[in-house]
Short mmCIF file of C-alpha atoms in Angstrom, two decimals:
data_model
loop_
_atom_site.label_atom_id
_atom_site.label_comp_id
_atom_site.label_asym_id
_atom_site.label_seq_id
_atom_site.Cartn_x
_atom_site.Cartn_y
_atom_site.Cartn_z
CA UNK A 1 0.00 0.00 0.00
CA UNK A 2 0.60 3.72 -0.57
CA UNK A 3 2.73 5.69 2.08
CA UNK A 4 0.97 8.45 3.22
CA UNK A 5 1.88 11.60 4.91
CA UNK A 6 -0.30 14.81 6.29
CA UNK A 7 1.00 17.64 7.52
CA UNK A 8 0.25 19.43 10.09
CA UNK A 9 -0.13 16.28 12.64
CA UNK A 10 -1.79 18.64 14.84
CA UNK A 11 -2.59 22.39 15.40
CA UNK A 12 -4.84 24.43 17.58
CA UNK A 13 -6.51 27.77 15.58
CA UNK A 14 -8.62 30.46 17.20
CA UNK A 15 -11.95 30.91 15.58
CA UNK A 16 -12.70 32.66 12.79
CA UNK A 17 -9.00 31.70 10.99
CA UNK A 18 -8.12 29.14 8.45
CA UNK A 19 -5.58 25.92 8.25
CA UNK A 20 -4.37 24.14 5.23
CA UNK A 21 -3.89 20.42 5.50
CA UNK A 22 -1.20 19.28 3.49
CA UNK A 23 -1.83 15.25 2.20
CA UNK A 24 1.64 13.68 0.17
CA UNK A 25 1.35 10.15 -1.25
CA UNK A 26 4.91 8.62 -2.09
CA UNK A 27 3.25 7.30 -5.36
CA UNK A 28 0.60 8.49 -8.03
CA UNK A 29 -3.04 7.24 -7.26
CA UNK A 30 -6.02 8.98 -8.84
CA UNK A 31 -8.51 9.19 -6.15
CA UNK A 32 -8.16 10.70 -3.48
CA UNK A 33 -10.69 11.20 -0.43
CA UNK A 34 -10.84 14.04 2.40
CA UNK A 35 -12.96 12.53 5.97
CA UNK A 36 -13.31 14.21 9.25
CA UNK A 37 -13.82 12.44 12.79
CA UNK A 38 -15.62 14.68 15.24
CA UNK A 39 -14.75 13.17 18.70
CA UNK A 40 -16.00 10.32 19.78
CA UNK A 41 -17.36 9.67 16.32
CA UNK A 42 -17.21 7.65 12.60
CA UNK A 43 -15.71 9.05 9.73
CA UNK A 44 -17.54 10.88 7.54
CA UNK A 45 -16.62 12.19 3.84
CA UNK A 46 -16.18 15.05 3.28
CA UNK A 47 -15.35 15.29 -0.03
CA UNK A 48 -13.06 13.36 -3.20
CA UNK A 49 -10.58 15.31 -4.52
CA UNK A 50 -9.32 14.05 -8.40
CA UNK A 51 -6.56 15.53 -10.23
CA UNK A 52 -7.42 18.15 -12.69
CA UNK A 53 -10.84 18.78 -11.61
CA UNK A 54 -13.12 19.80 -9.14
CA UNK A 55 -13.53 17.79 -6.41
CA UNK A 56 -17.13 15.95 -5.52
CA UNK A 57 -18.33 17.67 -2.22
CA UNK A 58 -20.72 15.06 0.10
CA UNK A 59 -23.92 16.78 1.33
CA UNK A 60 -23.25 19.02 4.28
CA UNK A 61 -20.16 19.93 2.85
CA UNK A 62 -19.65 23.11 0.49
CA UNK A 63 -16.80 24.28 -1.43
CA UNK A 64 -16.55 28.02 0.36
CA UNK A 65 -16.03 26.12 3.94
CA UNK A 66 -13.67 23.18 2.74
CA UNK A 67 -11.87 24.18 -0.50
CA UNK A 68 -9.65 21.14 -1.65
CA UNK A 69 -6.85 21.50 -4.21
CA UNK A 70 -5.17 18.31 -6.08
CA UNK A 71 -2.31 20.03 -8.18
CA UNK A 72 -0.97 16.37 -9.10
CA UNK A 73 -1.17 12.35 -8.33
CA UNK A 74 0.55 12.82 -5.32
CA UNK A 75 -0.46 15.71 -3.75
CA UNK A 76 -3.73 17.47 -2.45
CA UNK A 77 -4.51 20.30 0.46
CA UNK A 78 -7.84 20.78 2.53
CA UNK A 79 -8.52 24.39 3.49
CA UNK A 80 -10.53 24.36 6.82
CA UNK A 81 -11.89 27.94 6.62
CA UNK A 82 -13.53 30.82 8.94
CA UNK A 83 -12.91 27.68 11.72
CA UNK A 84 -15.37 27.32 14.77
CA UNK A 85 -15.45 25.51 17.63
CA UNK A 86 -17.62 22.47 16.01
CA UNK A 87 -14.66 21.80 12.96
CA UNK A 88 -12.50 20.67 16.16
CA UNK A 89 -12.26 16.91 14.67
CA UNK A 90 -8.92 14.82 13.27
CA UNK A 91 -8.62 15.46 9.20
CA UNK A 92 -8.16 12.29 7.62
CA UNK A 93 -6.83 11.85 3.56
CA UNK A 94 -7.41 8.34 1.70
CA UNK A 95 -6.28 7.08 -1.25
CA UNK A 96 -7.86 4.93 -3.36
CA UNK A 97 -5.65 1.42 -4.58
CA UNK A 98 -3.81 1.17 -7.74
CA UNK A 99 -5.19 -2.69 -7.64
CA UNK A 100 -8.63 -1.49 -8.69
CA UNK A 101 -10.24 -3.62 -5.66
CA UNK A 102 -11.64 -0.40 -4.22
CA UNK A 103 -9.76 -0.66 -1.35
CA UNK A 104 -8.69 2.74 0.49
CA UNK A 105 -5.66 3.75 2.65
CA UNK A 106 -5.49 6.33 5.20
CA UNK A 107 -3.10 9.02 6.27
CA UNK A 108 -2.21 9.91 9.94
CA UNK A 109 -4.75 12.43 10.39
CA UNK A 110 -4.48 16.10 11.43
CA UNK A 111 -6.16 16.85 15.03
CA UNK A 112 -7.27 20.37 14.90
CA UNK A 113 -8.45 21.64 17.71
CA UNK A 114 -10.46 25.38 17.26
CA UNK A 115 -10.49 27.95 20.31
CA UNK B 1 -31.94 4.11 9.26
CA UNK B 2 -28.41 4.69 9.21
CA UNK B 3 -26.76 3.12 6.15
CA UNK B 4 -24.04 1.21 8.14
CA UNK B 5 -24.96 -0.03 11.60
CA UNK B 6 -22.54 -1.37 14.04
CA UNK B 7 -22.85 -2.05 17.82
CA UNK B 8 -21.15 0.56 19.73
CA UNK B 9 -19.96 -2.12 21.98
CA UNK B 10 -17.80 -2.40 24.29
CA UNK B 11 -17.58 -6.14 23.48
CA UNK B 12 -15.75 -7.63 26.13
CA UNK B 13 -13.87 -11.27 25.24
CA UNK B 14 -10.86 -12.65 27.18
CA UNK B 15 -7.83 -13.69 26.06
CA UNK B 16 -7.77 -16.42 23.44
CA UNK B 17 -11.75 -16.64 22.80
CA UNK B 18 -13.32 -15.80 19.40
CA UNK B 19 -14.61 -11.91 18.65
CA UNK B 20 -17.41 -11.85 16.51
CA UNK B 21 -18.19 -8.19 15.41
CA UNK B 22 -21.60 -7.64 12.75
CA UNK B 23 -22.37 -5.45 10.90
CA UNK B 24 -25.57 -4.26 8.69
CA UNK B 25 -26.30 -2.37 5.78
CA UNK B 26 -29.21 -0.58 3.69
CA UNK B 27 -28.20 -0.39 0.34
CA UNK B 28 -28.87 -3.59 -1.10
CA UNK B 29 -26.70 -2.99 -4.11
CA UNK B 30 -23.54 -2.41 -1.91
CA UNK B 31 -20.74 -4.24 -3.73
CA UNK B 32 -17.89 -3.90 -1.53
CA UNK B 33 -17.17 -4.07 2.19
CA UNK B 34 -14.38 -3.59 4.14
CA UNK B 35 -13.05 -3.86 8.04
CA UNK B 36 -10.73 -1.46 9.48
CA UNK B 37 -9.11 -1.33 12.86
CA UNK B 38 -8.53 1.82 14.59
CA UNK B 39 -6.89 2.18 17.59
CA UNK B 40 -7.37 5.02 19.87
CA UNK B 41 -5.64 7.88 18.34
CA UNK B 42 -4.44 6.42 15.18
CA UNK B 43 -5.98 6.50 11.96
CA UNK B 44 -7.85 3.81 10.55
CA UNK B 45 -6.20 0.66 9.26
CA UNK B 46 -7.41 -1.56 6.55
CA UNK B 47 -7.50 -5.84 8.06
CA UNK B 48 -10.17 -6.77 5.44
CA UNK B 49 -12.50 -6.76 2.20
CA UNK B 50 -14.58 -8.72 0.72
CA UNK B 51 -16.43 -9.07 -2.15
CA UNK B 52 -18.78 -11.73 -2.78
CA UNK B 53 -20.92 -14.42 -0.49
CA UNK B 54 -19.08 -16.15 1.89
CA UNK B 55 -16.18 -16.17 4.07
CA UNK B 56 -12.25 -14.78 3.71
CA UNK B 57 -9.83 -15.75 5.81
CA UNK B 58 -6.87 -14.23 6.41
CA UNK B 59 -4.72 -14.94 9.35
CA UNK B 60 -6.79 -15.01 12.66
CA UNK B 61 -9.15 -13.01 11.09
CA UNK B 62 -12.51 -14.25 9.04
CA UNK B 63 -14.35 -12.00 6.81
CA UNK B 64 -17.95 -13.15 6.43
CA UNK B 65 -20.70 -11.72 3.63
CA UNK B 66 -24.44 -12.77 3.32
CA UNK B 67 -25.83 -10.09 0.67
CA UNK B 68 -28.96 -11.37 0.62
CA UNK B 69 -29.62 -10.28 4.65
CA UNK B 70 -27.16 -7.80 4.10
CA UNK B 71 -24.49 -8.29 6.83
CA UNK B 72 -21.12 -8.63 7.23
CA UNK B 73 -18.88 -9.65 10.15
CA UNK B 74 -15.67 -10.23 11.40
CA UNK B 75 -14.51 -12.97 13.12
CA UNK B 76 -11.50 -12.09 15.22
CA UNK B 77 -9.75 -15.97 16.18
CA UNK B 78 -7.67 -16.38 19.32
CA UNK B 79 -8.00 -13.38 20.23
CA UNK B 80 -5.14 -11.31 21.97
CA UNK B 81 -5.19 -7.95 23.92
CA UNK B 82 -3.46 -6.60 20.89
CA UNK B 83 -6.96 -6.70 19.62
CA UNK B 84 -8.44 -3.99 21.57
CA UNK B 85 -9.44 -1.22 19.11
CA UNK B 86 -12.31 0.02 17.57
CA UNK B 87 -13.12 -1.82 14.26
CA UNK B 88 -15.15 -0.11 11.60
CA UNK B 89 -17.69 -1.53 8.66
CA UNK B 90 -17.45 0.13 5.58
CA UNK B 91 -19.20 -0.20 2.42
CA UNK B 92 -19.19 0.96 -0.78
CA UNK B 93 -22.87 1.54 -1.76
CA UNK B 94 -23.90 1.51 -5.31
CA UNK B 95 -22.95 4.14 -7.74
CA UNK B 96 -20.86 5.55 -4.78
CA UNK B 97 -17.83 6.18 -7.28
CA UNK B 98 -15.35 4.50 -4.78
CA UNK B 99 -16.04 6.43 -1.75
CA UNK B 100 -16.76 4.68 1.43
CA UNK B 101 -19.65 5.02 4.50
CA UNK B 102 -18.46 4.15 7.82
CA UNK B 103 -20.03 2.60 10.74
CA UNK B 104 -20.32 4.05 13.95
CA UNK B 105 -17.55 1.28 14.73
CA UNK B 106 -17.47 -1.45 17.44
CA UNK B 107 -15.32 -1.03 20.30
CA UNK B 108 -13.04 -4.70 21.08
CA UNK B 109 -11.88 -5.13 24.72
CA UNK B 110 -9.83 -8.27 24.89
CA UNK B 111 -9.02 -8.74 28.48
CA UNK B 112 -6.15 -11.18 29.98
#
């Protein structure tokens, strides 16, 4: 499986600021996938992020509060913007397998904690 | 109804017994399901898929599909404290374009 890597591991924002979430993938894949984990809680998508176009936003989620960027096959960002309280959760980035059995592999998360 | 049910848990096993985690879907054209482990403050890791009726084995672990009552489950052999995590369902649903819905997961407590 894919190595993956996200940057920041952790980071605690006052409200009302932004964070980028940096997601690096030692090899090229072509989907990749964007989840949050509110405490306590599942994993939920948020949105999947392919190269060269706009990525597919789940319902709840909107473009404006979670922009995503996926320059190339290796590389994609999450912006967590105009933060609150409530987007305190751990940022996880998948990838989908080369072996086209659907299976997905996850980063190490980003904890972001909002003040 | 939630697409992927799971009991919360905490199942409690000791040392050595069988874990038997289920766990139900809605969308009857779900093709593929998968188990993840996820200990506490680590990201989920993949143990399992499976694809088709029946059981996987791989390991201590046994993957087990029934499509037509729409469950899976894991079967966790010999189980070892090691074990203790939270395991997650997840499921591909139809037309989902590869993206995945969790269960609420199913916290393990193997106990010595």
């Amino acid at each position: 499986s894919a190595v993956i890597s996200q940057k920041p591991s952790r980071d605690i924002c006052q409200r009302g600021t932004s964070l980028t979430i940096q997601c690096q993938v030692d090899s090229q894949v072509t989907m990749m996938f964007w989840y949050r984990q509110q405490p306590g809680q599942s994993l939920t998508l948020i949105a999947t992020a392919n190269q060269g176009s706009e990525a597919t936003y789940e319902s709840g989620f909107v473009i404006d509060k979670f922009p995503i960027s996926r320059p190339n096959l290796t590389f994609s960002t999450l912006t967590v913007s105009n933060m609150s309280p409530e987007d305190s959760s751990i940022y996880l980035c998948s990838v989908l397998s080369r072996d086209g059995n659907y299976e997905q592999y996850f980063g190490p998360g980003t904890r972001l904690t909002v003040t | 109804q939630k697409e992927v049910e799971q009991n919360s848990g905490p199942l409690s096993v000791p040392e050595g017994a069988i874990a038997s985690l289920n766990c139900t879907y809605s969308d009857r054209g779900s093709q593929s399901f998968f188990w993840y482990r996820q200990y506490s403050g680590k990201s989920p890791e993949l143990i399992m898929s499976i694809y088709s009726n029946g059981d996987k084995e791989d390991g201590r672990f046994t993957a087990q599909l029934n499509k037509a009552s729409q469950y899976v489950s894991l079967l966790i052999r010999d189980s070892q404290p090691s074990d203790s995590a939270t395991y997650l369902c997840a499921v591909n649903p139809r037309g989902g374009y590869n993206k995945l819905i969790f269960g609420a997961g199913t916290r393990l407590a193997v106990h010595p």
